[in-house]
Amino acid sequence: MFFLPLFDTVAVPGGGFQPAWALQSNQFIQDWGFDMKKNVASQFVGCQLISKSDGSAVTTGTTTIYITGDGGTQTVGSVGAGACTHEGNGYWTYAPAQAETNYDQIGFTFTHTSACNVTLPIYTTFPQTGDSYGLANGANGFVAIKADTADILVDTANMQPKLGTPAGASIAADLLTIGGFVDGIETTLGVAGAGLTALASQASVNTIDDFLDTEIAAIKADTAAILLDTGTDGVQIAPVDKQSTENGQAQGGNANSITLRAAASAEDNLWIGQKISIYSGTGGGQTRGIANYNGSTKVVTVARNWTVNPDATSMYRVELDFGPKVNNSLEVTASAVTGAVGSVTGLTAATVHADLDDIQARLPATLVGGRMNSDVGAMSDGVLTNAAIYADAISSAKITASANAAIAAAVWNDATTGYGSPGTFGKLQTDMSVAVSVVDDFLDTEIAAIKTKTDLIPAAPAATSDIPSAATIATAVFTTQLTESYRADASAPTLAQGICEMLAHEGEVAIAGTTKTIKKFDGTTTAETFTLDSATTPTSITRAT
């Protein structure tokens, strides 16, 4: 075992001395490259720090790490500004950020004011030994490989039963046998099929061949005519979107319009009178007549509102209609029909004969004065007008008594609610009814009030003895004892109240300071109080209570 004295020193380049125990203290680190995963977080680097002065473990203070990547500029660690953690006994660690591991070679330099600097040169690699475990257990790992090989075994196990047992020694031998058979067939057929022409069936084949030459030509002519009539391409009936002069996917629509594709014709009113059909998408199965077309906005206005409004999913086609003339509601219009009508669907001679018999049954057997009498059961509005009636058609001589009675009954029994026009007799009758009702209600109350008053009149007012004389009235006024009462403050008195107040001022009165109190007739009860403007020389008085 070899020991160095604690204070032995050796010379160092540039002057000065380094303790012998510190000489090459980090040599093993410099010569030993540690591995680290490249560009992976949550890894650690660490080193042992010893004191510059005595070689003891540095366990306190601040250790800062600097990082040099791929020989670049050295920078302080980014995590906690490079602060390292003391794990114990002078061992310090640092957890670099992911970006700090993204180099091929990294130098981690641990610095401490009291310790010798230590640098760890590290070469990054990935994957490492332990990483293969994750790959082996991943989606394409051993489990997936085992499943694939199992499938291969299943497939190859089925091959033998499907191929069967060779007839000969091997499948290759069987293929050689088949080759011999093919050679024999070629020999039998001969060069260019000469062997076939000698067969008895060749004559029948020649007959069929001649027949096909003529018949196929005739079939081709017929199909050409059909294609010409149907306008198809000879493969299938043209699709619905091709049976038109304009088709596509709509841009939108509303209750009475549909907006065609942006590439539709720019010519206004191009398709008025034609039909537009929605054959797919929203509103499919609807057909309307075209009433208007705006080539700028691509909006087609239809003659009748849609049942289901189209939208941007609707597929449309504008159909050229060369059938009967129709209006914008797709109704057939014609002013006249020239020539004989070949047929009418649903109409037969039997149905026409039956209708004629029904009409004859409704006609009278004979005419009266060359005319047919009939009773009117009902009339449409506007049939019986002033212009339609002869001026002298209705007169008293031509209206029977029963008709007069019926008219009178209808007039007097007709409700007035339907006759409200000003100036009419119906309006006058209604107004009179309302006025009478108002007067009736007024009389009910006013007559009752009048009766109350008249009940106070003597039964025989003509008897003057019932009316008191002036002397009697004067006696009753001047000899009847008053009922003592006083007016309210600031209100006008009755005759009795005025007399009582004047007598009270002349009777019992008490003055205390600026308050004057007048007593009632009993001399003790206060009737009213007044306030004087002075207790010694008053010049005004104001009622207080």
XYZ file of C-alpha atoms in Angstrom:
545
model
C 0.000 0.000 0.000
C 1.281 3.462 -0.900
C 0.666 6.637 1.183
C 1.593 10.177 0.321
C 2.453 12.682 3.061
C -0.366 15.121 3.616
C 1.746 18.190 2.844
C 4.029 16.821 0.140
C 3.908 19.056 -2.911
C 5.109 18.964 -6.473
C 5.818 21.714 -8.925
C 3.100 22.639 -11.390
C 3.482 24.453 -14.690
C 3.315 28.235 -14.457
C 4.754 28.359 -10.962
C 3.278 27.466 -7.590
C 2.715 24.053 -6.081
C -0.129 21.507 -5.955
C -0.540 19.184 -2.949
C 0.645 15.690 -3.713
C -2.731 14.212 -2.708
C -4.455 16.487 -5.243
C -2.099 15.596 -8.078
C -4.131 13.949 -10.872
C -7.097 13.768 -8.473
C -9.516 13.691 -11.431
C -7.351 11.710 -13.815
C -9.609 8.641 -13.699
C -12.559 10.826 -14.702
C -10.763 12.390 -17.628
C -9.723 9.016 -18.992
C -13.073 7.347 -18.490
C -15.994 8.374 -20.752
C -19.422 7.920 -19.284
C -22.452 7.128 -21.451
C -25.646 9.196 -21.462
C -28.772 9.049 -23.640
C -28.896 11.799 -26.203
C -31.746 14.338 -26.069
C -33.498 12.637 -23.125
C -34.568 14.394 -19.914
C -34.526 13.102 -16.290
C -30.892 11.900 -16.292
C -28.202 12.655 -13.700
C -24.451 13.364 -13.690
C -22.334 13.506 -10.514
C -18.800 13.716 -9.151
C -16.795 13.703 -5.922
C -15.445 17.139 -4.889
C -12.405 17.442 -2.606
C -11.045 20.492 -0.861
C -8.220 22.445 -2.477
C -6.515 22.920 0.866
C -6.591 19.540 2.556
C -8.205 17.024 0.211
C -11.244 16.491 2.427
C -14.723 15.997 0.987
C -16.487 19.287 0.176
C -19.993 18.973 1.635
C -21.145 22.585 1.984
C -21.284 25.748 -0.054
C -22.492 26.201 -3.621
C -21.462 23.967 -6.492
C -22.200 25.333 -9.958
C -22.031 23.295 -13.153
C -20.984 24.500 -16.605
C -21.836 22.659 -19.832
C -19.822 22.464 -23.052
C -21.587 20.741 -25.983
C -19.675 19.407 -29.009
C -16.735 21.713 -28.304
C -18.854 24.856 -28.337
C -19.145 27.754 -25.905
C -19.282 26.786 -22.244
C -22.458 28.009 -20.504
C -23.809 27.718 -16.981
C -26.410 24.997 -16.455
C -29.999 26.078 -17.277
C -31.700 24.127 -14.464
C -31.663 26.271 -11.351
C -28.931 28.354 -13.013
C -26.553 25.374 -12.718
C -27.005 24.709 -8.974
C -25.913 21.173 -7.962
C -27.256 19.017 -5.141
C -25.038 17.524 -2.420
C -26.038 13.912 -1.987
C -23.584 13.189 0.873
C -19.872 12.721 1.674
C -18.824 15.250 -0.973
C -20.807 13.650 -3.848
C -22.647 16.302 -5.911
C -25.247 15.709 -8.688
C -26.981 17.684 -11.421
C -30.060 16.775 -13.576
C -29.506 18.415 -17.000
C -32.388 19.666 -19.114
C -33.278 17.645 -22.219
C -31.715 20.246 -24.523
C -28.452 20.036 -22.539
C -28.155 16.342 -23.479
C -28.723 16.925 -27.213
C -25.002 16.707 -28.152
C -22.732 13.895 -29.298
C -20.093 14.855 -26.704
C -20.774 16.858 -23.529
C -18.399 18.232 -20.918
C -19.993 18.747 -17.453
C -17.652 20.945 -15.302
C -18.399 21.077 -11.541
C -17.018 24.251 -9.854
C -16.763 25.181 -6.169
C -14.746 27.979 -4.575
C -13.234 25.554 -2.062
C -12.846 22.498 -4.287
C -10.849 21.410 -7.285
C -12.873 21.712 -10.501
C -13.995 18.393 -11.932
C -15.034 17.837 -15.605
C -16.953 14.773 -16.795
C -16.514 14.127 -20.563
C -19.563 12.160 -21.731
C -20.402 10.651 -25.136
C -24.143 10.305 -25.695
C -25.674 7.175 -27.272
C -29.192 5.905 -27.937
C -30.540 3.304 -27.659
C -28.577 1.717 -24.853
C -28.764 -1.810 -23.524
C -31.831 -1.241 -21.376
C -33.677 0.522 -24.194
C -33.909 -2.700 -26.181
C -36.285 -4.026 -23.561
C -38.870 -1.427 -24.544
C -38.389 -2.189 -28.234
C -38.752 -5.895 -27.642
C -41.972 -5.327 -25.728
C -43.365 -2.675 -28.102
C -45.928 -2.874 -30.885
C -43.418 -4.580 -33.202
C -41.660 -6.584 -30.480
C -41.461 -10.244 -29.646
C -45.211 -10.615 -29.023
C -46.085 -9.262 -32.477
C -43.399 -11.404 -34.118
C -44.707 -14.494 -32.357
C -48.255 -13.758 -33.552
C -47.061 -13.352 -37.156
C -45.083 -16.602 -37.090
C -48.092 -18.404 -35.651
C -50.176 -17.169 -38.595
C -47.492 -18.383 -41.023
C -47.550 -21.816 -39.400
C -51.326 -21.979 -39.738
C -51.154 -21.013 -43.440
C -48.368 -23.467 -44.294
C -50.121 -26.253 -42.414
C -53.099 -25.867 -44.815
C -50.952 -25.994 -47.943
C -50.368 -29.740 -47.851
C -54.064 -30.764 -47.780
C -54.820 -28.246 -50.540
C -51.996 -29.447 -52.801
C -52.738 -33.091 -52.163
C -50.395 -36.070 -52.476
C -48.463 -36.126 -55.790
C -49.417 -38.938 -58.180
C -45.797 -39.502 -58.889
C -42.689 -39.232 -56.822
C -43.127 -35.444 -56.544
C -45.075 -32.506 -57.813
C -42.276 -31.809 -60.275
C -42.718 -35.293 -61.733
C -46.457 -34.716 -62.096
C -45.796 -31.435 -63.958
C -43.586 -33.309 -66.441
C -46.431 -35.767 -67.064
C -48.856 -32.895 -67.719
C -46.349 -31.428 -70.158
C -46.397 -34.674 -72.143
C -50.193 -34.527 -72.368
C -50.039 -30.959 -73.718
C -47.559 -31.998 -76.360
C -49.950 -34.754 -77.488
C -52.827 -32.292 -77.814
C -50.747 -29.984 -79.960
C -49.849 -32.884 -82.233
C -53.492 -33.842 -82.629
C -54.614 -30.283 -83.478
C -51.908 -29.955 -86.057
C -50.348 -26.860 -87.525
C -52.675 -23.815 -87.461
C -55.580 -26.057 -86.332
C -55.575 -28.346 -89.340
C -56.709 -31.195 -87.128
C -59.884 -29.320 -86.172
C -61.049 -28.715 -89.729
C -61.217 -32.431 -90.306
C -63.782 -32.917 -87.516
C -67.404 -33.745 -88.458
C -68.680 -30.786 -86.422
C -66.783 -28.276 -88.562
C -69.649 -28.132 -91.085
C -72.096 -27.101 -88.331
C -69.690 -24.449 -87.134
C -69.446 -23.046 -90.666
C -73.261 -22.845 -90.910
C -73.504 -20.973 -87.606
C -70.737 -18.639 -88.725
C -72.597 -17.718 -91.911
C -75.802 -17.157 -89.937
C -74.111 -14.859 -87.456
C -72.616 -12.741 -90.237
C -76.123 -11.684 -91.395
C -78.038 -11.694 -88.130
C -75.488 -9.728 -86.137
C -75.483 -7.073 -88.861
C -79.283 -6.802 -88.567
C -79.113 -6.606 -84.768
C -76.491 -3.896 -85.038
C -78.735 -1.852 -87.341
C -81.647 -2.171 -84.904
C -79.568 -1.180 -81.868
C -78.175 1.793 -83.776
C -81.750 2.976 -84.388
C -82.584 2.518 -80.710
C -79.502 4.502 -79.668
C -80.486 7.262 -82.074
C -84.012 7.441 -80.619
C -82.989 7.301 -76.951
C -79.948 9.510 -77.262
C -77.855 7.162 -75.127
C -74.211 6.216 -75.482
C -74.854 2.571 -76.324
C -73.765 1.311 -72.907
C -76.590 2.335 -70.586
C -79.432 4.820 -70.341
C -78.008 8.276 -69.843
C -77.959 9.259 -66.148
C -80.519 11.755 -64.935
C -77.962 14.535 -64.688
C -77.221 14.160 -68.442
C -80.852 14.285 -69.594
C -80.835 18.072 -69.465
C -79.384 21.232 -70.880
C -78.041 22.384 -67.490
C -77.333 20.371 -64.347
C -75.204 20.465 -61.214
C -75.200 21.032 -57.491
C -77.157 24.026 -56.238
C -75.555 26.795 -54.197
C -78.721 27.272 -52.126
C -82.412 28.097 -52.363
C -85.545 29.267 -50.608
C -89.326 28.840 -50.827
C -89.653 29.910 -54.493
C -86.148 29.814 -55.954
C -82.966 27.785 -56.383
C -79.461 29.128 -57.022
C -77.688 27.195 -59.785
C -73.987 26.349 -59.850
C -71.543 29.224 -60.373
C -70.686 28.025 -63.903
C -74.308 28.117 -65.116
C -75.219 30.337 -68.098
C -74.943 34.103 -67.640
C -77.829 34.809 -70.072
C -80.965 36.134 -68.357
C -84.317 34.355 -68.821
C -82.665 31.589 -70.835
C -84.862 28.782 -69.510
C -88.248 30.466 -68.950
C -91.019 27.958 -69.665
C -88.739 24.945 -69.153
C -88.763 22.573 -66.184
C -86.258 22.315 -63.347
C -86.120 19.127 -61.304
C -84.288 18.257 -58.086
C -83.266 14.625 -58.529
C -81.034 14.193 -55.445
C -80.209 15.832 -52.117
C -82.529 18.080 -50.128
C -85.905 18.477 -51.893
C -85.270 15.550 -54.256
C -88.198 14.408 -56.411
C -89.665 17.908 -57.013
C -90.269 19.522 -60.426
C -91.355 23.123 -61.061
C -91.828 25.437 -64.030
C -89.221 28.172 -64.511
C -90.755 31.652 -64.229
C -87.552 33.701 -64.292
C -83.764 33.320 -64.471
C -81.095 35.846 -63.476
C -77.845 35.092 -65.293
C -75.796 37.240 -62.887
C -76.965 35.741 -59.606
C -77.746 32.285 -61.121
C -81.130 32.392 -59.330
C -84.036 30.503 -60.916
C -87.465 31.644 -59.732
C -90.065 28.878 -59.916
C -93.742 29.371 -60.674
C -94.934 27.493 -57.614
C -93.285 27.281 -54.188
C -91.261 24.211 -53.277
C -92.715 21.753 -50.783
C -89.200 21.223 -49.375
C -86.826 24.147 -49.922
C -83.566 23.238 -51.742
C -80.141 23.943 -50.246
C -76.453 23.501 -51.108
C -76.847 19.680 -51.173
C -79.569 19.678 -53.856
C -78.700 18.200 -57.270
C -80.764 19.748 -60.098
C -81.287 19.546 -63.847
C -82.975 21.948 -66.287
C -84.989 19.827 -68.731
C -85.770 20.856 -72.296
C -89.502 20.289 -72.604
C -90.803 19.828 -76.183
C -94.167 18.380 -75.120
C -97.517 20.203 -74.962
C -97.444 23.906 -74.211
C -97.617 24.485 -70.472
C -97.804 27.546 -68.274
C -95.437 28.292 -65.394
C -97.439 25.956 -63.159
C -96.889 23.093 -65.643
C -100.567 23.184 -66.669
C -101.331 22.300 -70.319
C -102.726 25.291 -72.213
C -104.276 25.348 -75.693
C -106.626 27.766 -77.419
C -107.810 25.165 -79.956
C -107.252 21.594 -81.139
C -106.918 21.135 -84.869
C -107.881 17.833 -86.478
C -109.556 14.782 -85.119
C -108.715 13.513 -81.651
C -107.477 9.977 -81.945
C -108.294 8.904 -78.403
C -109.200 10.248 -74.992
C -107.890 8.284 -72.030
C -110.617 7.040 -69.698
C -113.533 8.201 -71.925
C -115.708 5.638 -73.745
C -118.964 5.774 -75.706
C -120.719 3.998 -72.839
C -119.729 6.699 -70.322
C -120.799 9.468 -72.731
C -124.159 7.756 -73.314
C -124.729 7.370 -69.576
C -124.019 11.085 -69.006
C -126.485 12.064 -71.766
C -129.197 9.855 -70.231
C -128.641 11.561 -66.888
C -129.011 15.001 -68.476
C -132.250 14.004 -70.308
C -133.740 12.688 -67.070
C -133.283 16.111 -65.522
C -135.026 18.002 -68.393
C -138.853 18.551 -68.413
C -140.915 16.511 -70.842
C -142.333 19.604 -72.618
C -141.379 23.241 -72.916
C -143.669 26.040 -71.694
C -143.967 28.856 -74.185
C -140.764 27.732 -75.835
C -138.810 27.836 -72.640
C -137.824 25.450 -69.900
C -139.102 26.224 -66.410
C -136.812 25.428 -63.477
C -136.394 26.256 -59.819
C -133.180 27.869 -58.643
C -131.750 25.945 -55.714
C -128.640 28.100 -55.187
C -126.685 30.865 -56.879
C -123.011 31.755 -56.890
C -121.939 35.141 -55.618
C -122.431 37.970 -58.111
C -124.945 36.119 -60.348
C -128.044 38.147 -59.391
C -127.002 41.793 -59.903
C -128.814 45.039 -60.700
C -127.723 44.820 -64.335
C -128.996 41.241 -64.602
C -132.629 42.181 -63.602
C -135.009 43.901 -66.013
C -136.136 47.343 -64.828
C -139.824 46.385 -64.445
C -139.240 42.749 -63.588
C -140.179 43.293 -59.926
C -143.356 45.249 -59.085
C -146.190 45.049 -56.575
C -148.429 43.482 -59.200
C -145.924 40.704 -59.778
C -145.299 39.931 -56.122
C -147.891 37.750 -54.423
C -149.414 38.449 -51.014
C -147.491 35.565 -49.522
C -144.260 37.031 -50.918
C -145.125 40.413 -49.405
C -145.753 38.777 -46.043
C -142.512 36.837 -46.281
C -140.580 40.022 -47.115
C -142.194 41.914 -44.227
C -141.446 39.068 -41.839
C -137.848 38.895 -43.010
C -137.431 42.680 -42.580
C -138.919 42.846 -39.071
C -137.200 39.646 -37.909
C -133.780 40.430 -39.394
C -131.072 41.221 -36.848
C -129.838 44.814 -36.904
C -126.259 43.887 -36.076
C -125.371 43.538 -39.759
C -126.525 47.041 -40.711
C -124.031 49.570 -39.368
C -123.451 51.886 -42.320
C -124.245 55.561 -41.491
C -127.457 56.866 -43.089
C -129.198 53.492 -43.327
C -132.460 52.620 -41.576
C -130.710 49.735 -39.900
C -128.124 52.117 -38.396
C -130.905 54.541 -37.328
C -132.826 51.744 -35.635
C -129.687 50.601 -33.820
C -128.872 54.142 -32.608
C -132.490 54.677 -31.411
C -132.351 51.406 -29.494
C -129.151 52.499 -27.769
C -130.577 55.966 -26.932
C -133.789 54.495 -25.493
C -131.730 52.141 -23.354
C -129.719 55.091 -21.987
C -132.891 57.097 -21.237
C -134.440 54.071 -19.582
C -131.469 53.671 -17.246
C -131.545 57.434 -16.489
C -135.252 57.391 -15.643
C -134.795 54.437 -13.295
C -132.507 56.531 -11.034
C -133.895 60.047 -11.544
C -137.553 59.137 -11.049
C -136.664 57.388 -7.817
C -134.866 60.560 -6.598
C -137.827 62.762 -7.581
C -140.179 60.483 -5.701
C -138.047 60.829 -2.567
C -138.425 64.601 -2.749
C -142.149 64.600 -3.449
C -142.780 62.334 -0.469
C -141.896 65.358 1.702
C -144.732 67.464 0.261
C -147.963 67.431 2.361
C -150.672 65.169 1.104
C -152.915 68.199 0.358
C -150.674 71.202 -0.261
C -153.684 73.262 -1.198
C -154.689 73.274 2.484
C -153.010 76.513 3.663
C -153.612 75.657 7.312
C -150.813 73.130 7.014
C -148.271 75.927 6.234
C -146.895 77.667 9.444
C -147.280 81.426 9.704
C -144.436 83.952 9.829
C -145.068 84.582 13.527
C -144.884 80.893 14.253
C -141.647 80.598 12.326
C -140.173 83.670 14.151
C -141.181 82.303 17.496
C -139.579 78.955 16.705
C -136.366 80.672 15.612
C -135.973 83.089 18.531
C -137.267 80.941 21.359
C -135.657 77.582 20.491
C -132.529 76.951 22.628
C -129.280 76.669 20.617
C -127.130 73.549 20.673
C -123.643 74.725 21.718
C -121.017 74.100 18.977
C -117.887 75.804 17.612
C -116.480 76.036 14.124
C -113.199 74.419 13.154
C -110.153 76.679 12.859
C -110.093 78.685 9.570
C -113.601 77.492 8.525
C -116.845 79.464 8.109
C -119.339 79.064 11.034
C -122.993 78.234 10.964
C -125.380 80.793 12.513
C -125.428 78.806 15.763
C -121.600 78.420 15.781
C -121.090 82.172 15.199
C -123.457 83.136 18.037
C -121.775 80.641 20.416
C -118.257 81.985 19.595
C -119.304 85.647 20.169
C -120.984 84.795 23.456
C -117.879 82.873 24.575
C -115.666 85.952 23.974
C -118.076 87.958 26.173
C -118.229 85.295 28.882
C -115.542 83.503 30.918
C -112.071 84.392 29.546
C -108.538 83.699 30.885
C -105.349 85.452 29.695
C -101.948 84.030 30.586
C -98.972 85.686 28.901
C -99.773 85.764 25.198
C -102.491 83.058 25.352
C -106.179 83.959 25.607
C -108.552 81.116 26.476
C -112.352 81.385 26.125
C -114.615 79.029 28.045
C -117.807 77.295 27.061
C -121.136 78.323 28.596
C -120.377 76.166 31.652
C -117.490 78.579 32.528
C -114.828 75.877 32.927
C -114.506 73.890 29.688
C -112.154 75.408 27.101
C -113.906 76.281 23.878
C -111.083 77.946 21.902
C -107.577 79.440 22.455
C -105.936 82.461 20.806
C -102.399 83.849 20.640
C -101.703 87.558 21.319
C -98.771 89.375 19.665
C -97.763 90.870 23.076
C -98.342 89.969 26.713
C -98.598 93.642 27.752
C -99.697 95.727 24.789
C -101.260 93.367 22.268
C -102.368 94.761 18.917
C -103.449 91.509 17.160
C -104.928 88.183 18.043
C -104.745 84.806 16.170
C -106.789 81.708 16.851
C -104.611 78.801 17.985
C -107.069 75.952 18.735
